Structures are given as C-alpha cells and as structure tokens.
Amino acid sequence: MEILHVGAECYPIAKVGGLADVIGALPKYQNNAEHNVSVAIPCYQTTFRLKNDFECIHTGKLKLGHFKFPYSVQKETSNKLGFELYLIEIPELFDRPNIYNYKDDIERFLSFQIAVLDWISERSLIPDIIHCHDHHTGLIPFMKKYCPKYEKLKNMPAIITIHNGIYQGVFTFNKLYYLPEFDLINIKELEWNNCINSLASAVKCADEITTVSTSYLNEINYSDNGLETLLQRVRHKSRGILNGIDLDIWDPENDPMLETNYSINTVNEGKQKNKEQLCSLFNMNPAKPLFSFIGRLFNEKGADLLPKVIVSALTAYKDNINFLILGYGDIEIENQLKQLREIYNYNYHVHIGYNEELAHKTYAGSDFILIPSRIEPCGLNQMYAMRYGTIPIVRRTGGLKDTITDFEDDGNGICHDQASVEDIYDTIDRAIHLYLNKDAIGTIRIKGMQTNHSWTNVSQEYLELYNLIIAKRHEN
C-alpha cells in the first residue's frame, strides 16, 4: 500500500508538540509492516534541514489566487527516519525560524496544501491513501474532491486525524479566491458559521475521521468550539484511535540522552542516579520528591494553575519537595513562573523553552509528572513518563482518562477530576504519602513501565482502517 502522510510537523525535523511525535513515528511503524510510507511537511529552516542531505525531485509554480510561488519537493536521501521524507520548499513563505504564529499562516499552509496536490497529481504513482493531520491539511480532501484541476486524485481516499480540535484554520470568504477553481454549488463543503473552516471542511469531505483517543472523540461531540453538531452528524465515519509512542526513542535502557541508563529491573536505582544528576543541574536536593511539568504553558494544559499550586505546596510542606517546570507559551504564565524562581531558590526551577535532551532527563529523573490539562486529546507525556518509571498525576480527560487509572484503584498513576488548584494540591499530597512508601511506589513504577503503548498495534489499527476505506471505494 502507498501511504502519504501530510502535516505541519514531524519529529525530528520540526516540532512544537505531540503532532510532530505522531507523524515522526506512525509512518515508521507502518513502513515496518512492509508498506511504502512517506511524509510531506513544509520545508522550514530547521537544523535538520541544514545538516542533512536532500535531492530536488520536483519543481513547479503553485497558484494562490492572483499570486504565484515557485516551489520544489526536496527528498531526504538517507531514509534514516524509517520512511521517505519530502519537504515542500516554498521559499517566500516558509524560510522563517518558526513553524506557526505568522500573520500569513492561512496563506502559508494553504499554499503548502496546493503544492502537495500539484506534486502528487503529476506523479505517475498516486498514493493509495492520503492521511491528513489537523487543520493545516484540512482543505486537501475538499480540493482533491471538487477542484477539476485534481480530477486525477478524485478517487484517492483521504482520512483526517484531529489531534486538537481547538485549532480549526478559519478564514473569511474574501480569501475564497485562493483556492483552485471549483463549482460554487459545492461551497457548502467549505463553510461553517459563515466562514471557511478548514477542519470542518475536512470533517465533511474526508472518507474517515479519527481522533487520537476514544474519550476525546466522545468529548468533542459535545464540546469542541462550535463543531459539535457537525461531528455528531458524521459519527458514523468517526473513530478514536489512541496514539502510541516510539519505543526506540523513548527507552530508558538505551536512551543516549541519559547519563545513566536503566531497565525495569533496575528502575529504583537508575531513577535515583538520574534524579541526582538532574537535581545537580538546578541546585536541588535529590532526597526530596521531585514533581515536574513538561509542555506548553497554556490554559488548555492547566499551566495557569501551576504558580498557585507550587506556592501552596512549598508553603505547606516547608520546602520539603521540589518542582521543575520545562515549557513555553503564554507570556503571563511564563512571567509568573519565572518570578517564583526569585523566591524559591533551592526547591524550584523553571526552564522557559523546549529542550529535547532536558525533557528526556526530566522524565528519567522525576518522581511524578503533573498533567492537569483542561483539554488533552491524547497526551503523550503520561506515556513517556510511565516508560521511564515516573508516575503521572493527571486530570481525567481525553486520552489521560483512557491511559491512567488511580493507584488506589490498582492503577498506574494518580488522578483528579477538576482543573483546580485544590484538586491538584490534593493529588500532590497523596503523591507525597505514596513517595514515603518505597514498596508501593516501586510497584507503581514497574506497572507503568510494563504498560505497552507501542505504535505497533496502533499502526495496524490504522492499516485496517485504510483497507476498509479502500474496499468501500471499490464497492462504489
């Protein structure tokens, strides 16, 4: 089967969040199952692009309304990622330091989608299926279905995976002319709430819709920023498939980013050594329980609650616990967390930004990881944490609800129901009592490490879905 994944991110080329980890892992595991799998993302000016070899396999000019942009398709030559990687180079739009948050993001990602369709429509080999990820690729199902320019691709099945339904790629109809020509009788397939909505269009036009966990699929049918009724309408072609993690990259026994590797048989000793090394970086006492947070500092992640939680816990426990925050995002939240560093010198540290190596070291060296998300479609942090013997403290929502059960119910973590300072504080209190029971905490660590969240089974579930879609196409 020829499978093409299209998205805005892919680890290790360009990463902002979990989307990159998924697109960097799922294709590899599908390729291991003896399918021909490739990935297309925009060509950002990242370290990976500059330090690896590429060959230009296609050039062209894309039309974005009245504008024309030269583009090229750059293929990574070593296949070191375990799949074929194609970077869509559009110099005027993507030769910038960041992935998102430019005023012309609509133009950037729409041009990317047009370039992808232009390219594959000129190939002799059409993919058996195109797998689109999030709103940045959400107009591909519409364009290949309704734009005569892509008549050759009309019968190519398309699937859309919603990684986070908050972001929908909405823009006004005064930019409708950006799209290739199509019969205006089909304009309703673009519209939602009197705007062009990229994600809504994908939901309407794709052959199948997936979300990154079953609970998230249930949640977005009732609360997803205005798409609830649409998602309820297409429930017959929707399913939740829980994400996996790449066990080759996230492996404490062989992780090159750790100074001390360890296995499930040496988890207590190995974690203690990593904790000592991590604490030495930030002048913290490794004899105290270490709570960490890794992720984007936004309200949806519950990060706005962290400053009050940290102050409450450090005050109540008289500085006998440690906190380490690794992340970036909302400036106000960043500033509040940085201000705490001036007050708590030996029990607290915040690193603003993202550092892949420091993240690995933090998973390995922490006792607990805080994930108090208001919204968490899947969540990978809890899976990474368990892989490294770190106990997740999570709010029951989305994929967190699907992967973590409370240790008092013979589970693998610590859970709370509300995104509130009080609920998070209560779980920290329970965690400290658990920390003092070495036998109990050791048992939960091992239980987490034994949990199998490999992409192997997940990739097979996607392959079965692809075959089902293709079979339905042939029947019609």
Short mmCIF file of C-alpha atoms in Angstrom, two decimals, residues 54 162 260 274 305 333 396 428:
data_model
loop_
_atom_site.label_atom_id
_atom_site.label_comp_id
_atom_site.label_asym_id
_atom_site.label_seq_id
_atom_site.Cartn_x
_atom_site.Cartn_y
_atom_site.Cartn_z
CA PHE A 54 18.33 16.30 0.20
CA ILE A 162 -7.93 15.51 14.61
CA THR A 260 22.72 6.57 33.47
CA ASN A 274 19.21 10.27 37.12
CA LEU A 305 -2.81 26.85 37.80
CA ILE A 333 2.22 32.37 32.76
CA ARG A 396 -9.39 12.65 33.98
CA ILE A 428 0.37 16.20 45.37
#
